[in-house]
PDB file of C-alpha atoms in Angstrom:
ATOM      1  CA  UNK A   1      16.279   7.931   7.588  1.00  0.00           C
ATOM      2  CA  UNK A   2      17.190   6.581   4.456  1.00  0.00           C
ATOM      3  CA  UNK A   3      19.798   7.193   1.462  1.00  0.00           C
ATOM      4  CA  UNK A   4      19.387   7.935  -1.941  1.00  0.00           C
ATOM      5  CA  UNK A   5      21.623   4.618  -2.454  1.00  0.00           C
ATOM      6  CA  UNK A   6      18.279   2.773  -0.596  1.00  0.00           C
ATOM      7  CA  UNK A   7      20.240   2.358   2.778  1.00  0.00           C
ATOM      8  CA  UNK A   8      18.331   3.119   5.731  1.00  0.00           C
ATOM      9  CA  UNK A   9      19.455   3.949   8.911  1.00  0.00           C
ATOM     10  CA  UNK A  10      17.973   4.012  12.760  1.00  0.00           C
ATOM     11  CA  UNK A  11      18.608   5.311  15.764  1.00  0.00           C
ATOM     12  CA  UNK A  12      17.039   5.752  19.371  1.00  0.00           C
ATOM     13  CA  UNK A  13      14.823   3.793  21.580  1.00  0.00           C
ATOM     14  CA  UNK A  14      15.577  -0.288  20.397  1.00  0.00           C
ATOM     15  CA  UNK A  15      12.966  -1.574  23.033  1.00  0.00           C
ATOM     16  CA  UNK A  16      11.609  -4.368  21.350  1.00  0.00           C
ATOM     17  CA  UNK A  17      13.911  -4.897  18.740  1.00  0.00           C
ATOM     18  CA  UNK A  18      12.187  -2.053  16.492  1.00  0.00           C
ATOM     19  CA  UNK A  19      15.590  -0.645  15.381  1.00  0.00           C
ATOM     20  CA  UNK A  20      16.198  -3.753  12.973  1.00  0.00           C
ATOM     21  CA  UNK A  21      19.485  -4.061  14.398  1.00  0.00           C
ATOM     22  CA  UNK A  22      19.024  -7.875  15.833  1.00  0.00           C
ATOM     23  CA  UNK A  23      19.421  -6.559  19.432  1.00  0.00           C
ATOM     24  CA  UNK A  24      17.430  -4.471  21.834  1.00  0.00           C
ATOM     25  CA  UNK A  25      19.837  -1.382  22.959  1.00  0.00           C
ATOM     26  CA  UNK A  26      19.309   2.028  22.185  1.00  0.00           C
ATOM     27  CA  UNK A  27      20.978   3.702  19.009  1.00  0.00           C
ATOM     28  CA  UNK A  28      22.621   7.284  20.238  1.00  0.00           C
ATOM     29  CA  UNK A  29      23.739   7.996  16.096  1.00  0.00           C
ATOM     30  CA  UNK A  30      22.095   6.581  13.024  1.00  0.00           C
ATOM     31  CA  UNK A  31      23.101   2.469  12.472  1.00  0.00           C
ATOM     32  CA  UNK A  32      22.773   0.948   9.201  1.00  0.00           C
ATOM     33  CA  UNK A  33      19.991  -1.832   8.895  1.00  0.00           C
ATOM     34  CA  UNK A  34      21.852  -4.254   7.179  1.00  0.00           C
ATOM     35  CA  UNK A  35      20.492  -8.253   7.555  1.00  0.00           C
ATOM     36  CA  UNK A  36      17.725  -9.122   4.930  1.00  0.00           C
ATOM     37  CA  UNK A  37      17.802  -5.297   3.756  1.00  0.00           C
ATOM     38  CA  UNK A  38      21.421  -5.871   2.606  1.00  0.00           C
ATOM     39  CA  UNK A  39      21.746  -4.973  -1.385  1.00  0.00           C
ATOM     40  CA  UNK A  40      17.958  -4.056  -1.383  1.00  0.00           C
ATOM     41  CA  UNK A  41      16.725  -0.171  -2.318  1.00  0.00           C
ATOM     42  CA  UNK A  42      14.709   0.985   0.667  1.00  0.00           C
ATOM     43  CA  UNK A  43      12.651   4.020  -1.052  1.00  0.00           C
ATOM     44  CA  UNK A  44       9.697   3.967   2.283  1.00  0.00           C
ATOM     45  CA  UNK A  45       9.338   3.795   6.363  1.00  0.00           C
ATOM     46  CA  UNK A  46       7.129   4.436   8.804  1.00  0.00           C
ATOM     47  CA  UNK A  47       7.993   3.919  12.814  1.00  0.00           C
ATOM     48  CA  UNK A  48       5.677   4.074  15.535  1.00  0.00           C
ATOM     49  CA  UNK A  49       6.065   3.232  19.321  1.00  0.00           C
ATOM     50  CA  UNK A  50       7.827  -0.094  19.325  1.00  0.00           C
ATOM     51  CA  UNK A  51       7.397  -1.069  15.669  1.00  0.00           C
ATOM     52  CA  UNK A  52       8.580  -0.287  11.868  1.00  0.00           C
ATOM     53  CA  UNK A  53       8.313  -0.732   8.712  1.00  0.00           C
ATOM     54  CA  UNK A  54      10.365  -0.375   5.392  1.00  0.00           C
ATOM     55  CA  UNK A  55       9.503  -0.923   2.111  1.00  0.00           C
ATOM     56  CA  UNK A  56      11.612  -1.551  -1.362  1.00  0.00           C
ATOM     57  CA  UNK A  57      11.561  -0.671  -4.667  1.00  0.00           C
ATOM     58  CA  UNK A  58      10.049  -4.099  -5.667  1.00  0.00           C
ATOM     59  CA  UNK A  59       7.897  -3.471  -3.349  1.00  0.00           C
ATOM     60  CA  UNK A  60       8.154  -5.738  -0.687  1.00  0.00           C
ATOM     61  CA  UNK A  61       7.681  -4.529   2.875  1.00  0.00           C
ATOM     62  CA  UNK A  62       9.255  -5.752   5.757  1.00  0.00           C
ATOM     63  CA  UNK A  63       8.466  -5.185   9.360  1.00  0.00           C
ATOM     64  CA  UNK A  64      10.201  -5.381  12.681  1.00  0.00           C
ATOM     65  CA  UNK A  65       9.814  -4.225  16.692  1.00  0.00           C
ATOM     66  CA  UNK A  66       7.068  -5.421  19.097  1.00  0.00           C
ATOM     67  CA  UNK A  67       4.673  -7.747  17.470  1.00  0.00           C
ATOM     68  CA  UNK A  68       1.514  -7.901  19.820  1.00  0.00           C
ATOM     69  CA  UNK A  69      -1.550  -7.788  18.591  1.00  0.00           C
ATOM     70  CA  UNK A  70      -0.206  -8.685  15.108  1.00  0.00           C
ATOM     71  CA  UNK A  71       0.686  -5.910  14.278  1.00  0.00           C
ATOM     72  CA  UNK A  72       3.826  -6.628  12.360  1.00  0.00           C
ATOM     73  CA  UNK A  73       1.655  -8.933   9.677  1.00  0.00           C
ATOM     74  CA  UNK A  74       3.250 -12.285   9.853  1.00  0.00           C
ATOM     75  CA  UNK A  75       0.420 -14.307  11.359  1.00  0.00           C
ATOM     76  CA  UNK A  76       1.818 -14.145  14.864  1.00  0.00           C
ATOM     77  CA  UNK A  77       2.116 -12.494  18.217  1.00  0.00           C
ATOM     78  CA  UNK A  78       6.324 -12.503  18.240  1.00  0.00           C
ATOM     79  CA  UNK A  79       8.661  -9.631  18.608  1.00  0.00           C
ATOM     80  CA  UNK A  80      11.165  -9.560  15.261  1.00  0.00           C
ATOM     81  CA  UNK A  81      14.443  -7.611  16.075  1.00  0.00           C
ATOM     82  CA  UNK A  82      15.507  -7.981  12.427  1.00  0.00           C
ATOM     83  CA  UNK A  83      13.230  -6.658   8.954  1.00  0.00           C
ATOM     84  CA  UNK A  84      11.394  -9.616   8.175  1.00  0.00           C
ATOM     85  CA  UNK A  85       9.242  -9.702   4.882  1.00  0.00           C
ATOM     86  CA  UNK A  86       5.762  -9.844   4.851  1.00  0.00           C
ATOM     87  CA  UNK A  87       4.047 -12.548   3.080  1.00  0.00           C
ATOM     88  CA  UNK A  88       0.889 -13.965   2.627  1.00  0.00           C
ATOM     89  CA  UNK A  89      -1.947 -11.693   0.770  1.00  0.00           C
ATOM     90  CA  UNK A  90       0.909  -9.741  -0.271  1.00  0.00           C
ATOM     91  CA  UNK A  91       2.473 -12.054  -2.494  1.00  0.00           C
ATOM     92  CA  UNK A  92       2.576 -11.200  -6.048  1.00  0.00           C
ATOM     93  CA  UNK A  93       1.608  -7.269  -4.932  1.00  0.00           C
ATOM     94  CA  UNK A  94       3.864  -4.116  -5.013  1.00  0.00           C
ATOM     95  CA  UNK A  95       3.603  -2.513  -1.754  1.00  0.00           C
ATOM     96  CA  UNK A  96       4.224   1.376  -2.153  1.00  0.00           C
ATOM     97  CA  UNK A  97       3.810   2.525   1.434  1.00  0.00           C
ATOM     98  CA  UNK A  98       2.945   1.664   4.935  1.00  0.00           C
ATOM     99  CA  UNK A  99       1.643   3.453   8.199  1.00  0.00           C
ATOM    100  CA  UNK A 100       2.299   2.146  11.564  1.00  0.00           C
ATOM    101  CA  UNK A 101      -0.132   2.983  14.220  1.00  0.00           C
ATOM    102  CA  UNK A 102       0.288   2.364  17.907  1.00  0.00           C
ATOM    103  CA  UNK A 103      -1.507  -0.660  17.960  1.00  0.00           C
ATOM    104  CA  UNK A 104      -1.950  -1.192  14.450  1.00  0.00           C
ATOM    105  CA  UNK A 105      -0.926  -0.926  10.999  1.00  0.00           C
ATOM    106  CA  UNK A 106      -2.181   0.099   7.383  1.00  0.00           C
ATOM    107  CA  UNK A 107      -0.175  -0.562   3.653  1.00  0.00           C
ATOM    108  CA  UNK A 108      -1.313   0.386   0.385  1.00  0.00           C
ATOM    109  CA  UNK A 109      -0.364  -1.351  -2.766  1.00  0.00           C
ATOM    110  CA  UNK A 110       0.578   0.061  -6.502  1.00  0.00           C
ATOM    111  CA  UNK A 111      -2.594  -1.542  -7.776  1.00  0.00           C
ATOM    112  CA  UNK A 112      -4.823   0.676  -5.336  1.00  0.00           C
ATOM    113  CA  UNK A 113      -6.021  -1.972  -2.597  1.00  0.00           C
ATOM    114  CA  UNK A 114      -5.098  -1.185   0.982  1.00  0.00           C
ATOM    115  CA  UNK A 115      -4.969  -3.494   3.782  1.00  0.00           C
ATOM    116  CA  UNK A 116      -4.824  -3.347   7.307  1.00  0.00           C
ATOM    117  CA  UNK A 117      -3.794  -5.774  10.901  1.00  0.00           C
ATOM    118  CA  UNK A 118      -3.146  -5.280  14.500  1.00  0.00           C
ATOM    119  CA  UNK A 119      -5.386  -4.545  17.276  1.00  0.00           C
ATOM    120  CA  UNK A 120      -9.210  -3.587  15.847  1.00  0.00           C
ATOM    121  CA  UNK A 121     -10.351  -1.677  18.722  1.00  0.00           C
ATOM    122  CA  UNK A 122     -12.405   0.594  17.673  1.00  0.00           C
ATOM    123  CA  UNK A 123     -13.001  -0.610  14.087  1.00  0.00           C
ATOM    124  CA  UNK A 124      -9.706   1.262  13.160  1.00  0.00           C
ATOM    125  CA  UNK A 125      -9.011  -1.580  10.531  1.00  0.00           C
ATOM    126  CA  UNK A 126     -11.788  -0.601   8.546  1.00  0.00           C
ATOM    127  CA  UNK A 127     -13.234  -4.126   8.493  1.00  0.00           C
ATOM    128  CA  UNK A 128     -16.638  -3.611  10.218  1.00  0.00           C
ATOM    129  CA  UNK A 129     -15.820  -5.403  13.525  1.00  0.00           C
ATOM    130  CA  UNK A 130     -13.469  -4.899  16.356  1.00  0.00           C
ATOM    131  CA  UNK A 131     -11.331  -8.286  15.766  1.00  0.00           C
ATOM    132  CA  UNK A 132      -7.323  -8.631  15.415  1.00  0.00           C
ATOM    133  CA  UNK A 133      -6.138  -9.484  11.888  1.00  0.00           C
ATOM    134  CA  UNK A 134      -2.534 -11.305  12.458  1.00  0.00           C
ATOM    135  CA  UNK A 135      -1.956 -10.768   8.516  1.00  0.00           C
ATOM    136  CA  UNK A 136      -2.246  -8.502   6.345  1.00  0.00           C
ATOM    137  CA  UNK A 137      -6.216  -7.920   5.392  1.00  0.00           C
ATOM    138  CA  UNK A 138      -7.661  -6.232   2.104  1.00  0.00           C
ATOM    139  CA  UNK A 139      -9.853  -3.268   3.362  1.00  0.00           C
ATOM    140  CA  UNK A 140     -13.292  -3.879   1.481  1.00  0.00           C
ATOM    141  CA  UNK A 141     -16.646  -1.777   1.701  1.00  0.00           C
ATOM    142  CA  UNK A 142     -16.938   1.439   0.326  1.00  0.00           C
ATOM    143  CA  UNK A 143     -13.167   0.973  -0.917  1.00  0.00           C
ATOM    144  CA  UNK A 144     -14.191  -1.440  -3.189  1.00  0.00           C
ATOM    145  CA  UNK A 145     -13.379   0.066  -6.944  1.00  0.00           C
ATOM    146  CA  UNK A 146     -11.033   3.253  -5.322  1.00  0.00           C
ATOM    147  CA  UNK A 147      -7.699   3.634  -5.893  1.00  0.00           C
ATOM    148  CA  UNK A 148      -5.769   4.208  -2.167  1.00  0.00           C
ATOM    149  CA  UNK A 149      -2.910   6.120  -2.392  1.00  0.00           C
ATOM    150  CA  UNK A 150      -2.527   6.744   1.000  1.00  0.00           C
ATOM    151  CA  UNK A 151      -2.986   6.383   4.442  1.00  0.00           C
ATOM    152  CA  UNK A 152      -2.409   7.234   8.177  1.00  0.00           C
ATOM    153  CA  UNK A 153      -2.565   4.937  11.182  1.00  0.00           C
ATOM    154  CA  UNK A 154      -2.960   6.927  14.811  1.00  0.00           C
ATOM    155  CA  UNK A 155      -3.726   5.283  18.029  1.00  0.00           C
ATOM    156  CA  UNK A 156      -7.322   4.286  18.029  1.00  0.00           C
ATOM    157  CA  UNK A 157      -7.865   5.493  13.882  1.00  0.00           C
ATOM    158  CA  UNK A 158      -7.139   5.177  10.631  1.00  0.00           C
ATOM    159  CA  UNK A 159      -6.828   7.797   7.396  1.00  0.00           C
ATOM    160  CA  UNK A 160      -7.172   6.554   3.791  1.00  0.00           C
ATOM    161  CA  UNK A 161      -6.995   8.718   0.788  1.00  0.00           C
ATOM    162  CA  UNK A 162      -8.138   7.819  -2.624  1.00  0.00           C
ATOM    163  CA  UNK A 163      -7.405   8.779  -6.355  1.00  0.00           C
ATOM    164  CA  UNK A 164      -9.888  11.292  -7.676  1.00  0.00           C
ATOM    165  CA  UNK A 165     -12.540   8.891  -9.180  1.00  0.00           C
ATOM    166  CA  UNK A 166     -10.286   6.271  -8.793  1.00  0.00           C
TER     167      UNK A 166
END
């Protein structure tokens, strides 16, 4: 849930720490995020099982909640009970959405490339093996020269949509 002012809000299971709240209790009403999201526009999130993401009008995403399997894209295994930002490959691109999946976890970027990290079971990360990815990975292959505009992460697959002859 989030404002027209760019706040965002969460509420309900904080197992994990995947409320952003710095704790692990349960929200009964919406809480504000505050922390790192303070005086930033949120305009994006996604929330799966133990994990979330929100994403800004720069387009920087951040990601908190249960980080096995590296899922949360910061190179690591570690739980983050706050939003922390997402680095790495992403530097210098505008992220413009994000899908988390149980297990893993798909973002797209203005300029069209999508990326994916977390568990690869199944070859749900697009990459043509079954291997984690701690950080953030550029989805090549028959991608290559598409425009993504969107995607969908379930529990053991992965949606992408492109531009029309993009």
């Amino acid at each position: 849930l989030w404002t027209e002012e760019g706040e965002v809000y969460s509420f309900g299971q904080g197992k994990y720490g995947g409320l952003g709240h710095g704790g692990k209790e349960d929200e009964f009403v919406p809480r504000l995020i505050q922390g790192p999201l303070v005086g930033k526009r949120v305009v994006g999130a996604s929330a799966e099982f133990y994990h979330s993401f929100v994403w800004t009008e720069e387009g920087k995403v951040y990601s908190f909640g249960r980080g096995d399997v590296g899922k949360l894209g910061h190179g690591s295994y570690l739980d983050e009970n706050v939003p922390r930002l997402i680095e790495g490959p992403l530097v210098g691109k505008k992220v413009i959405g994000a899908a988390a999946g149980l297990t893993h976890s798909l973002l797209w970027t203005e300029e069209g490339g999508a990326y994916s990290f977390g568990d690869g079971a199944h070859g749900k990360l697009g990459h043509g093996r079954h291997g984690w990815e701690l950080v953030p990975r550029l989805m090549e292959g028959p991608l290559v020269g598409k425009k993504v505009i969107g995607a969908a992460a379930g529990r053991s697959r992965s949606l992408v949509w492109t531009a029309e002859g993009g």
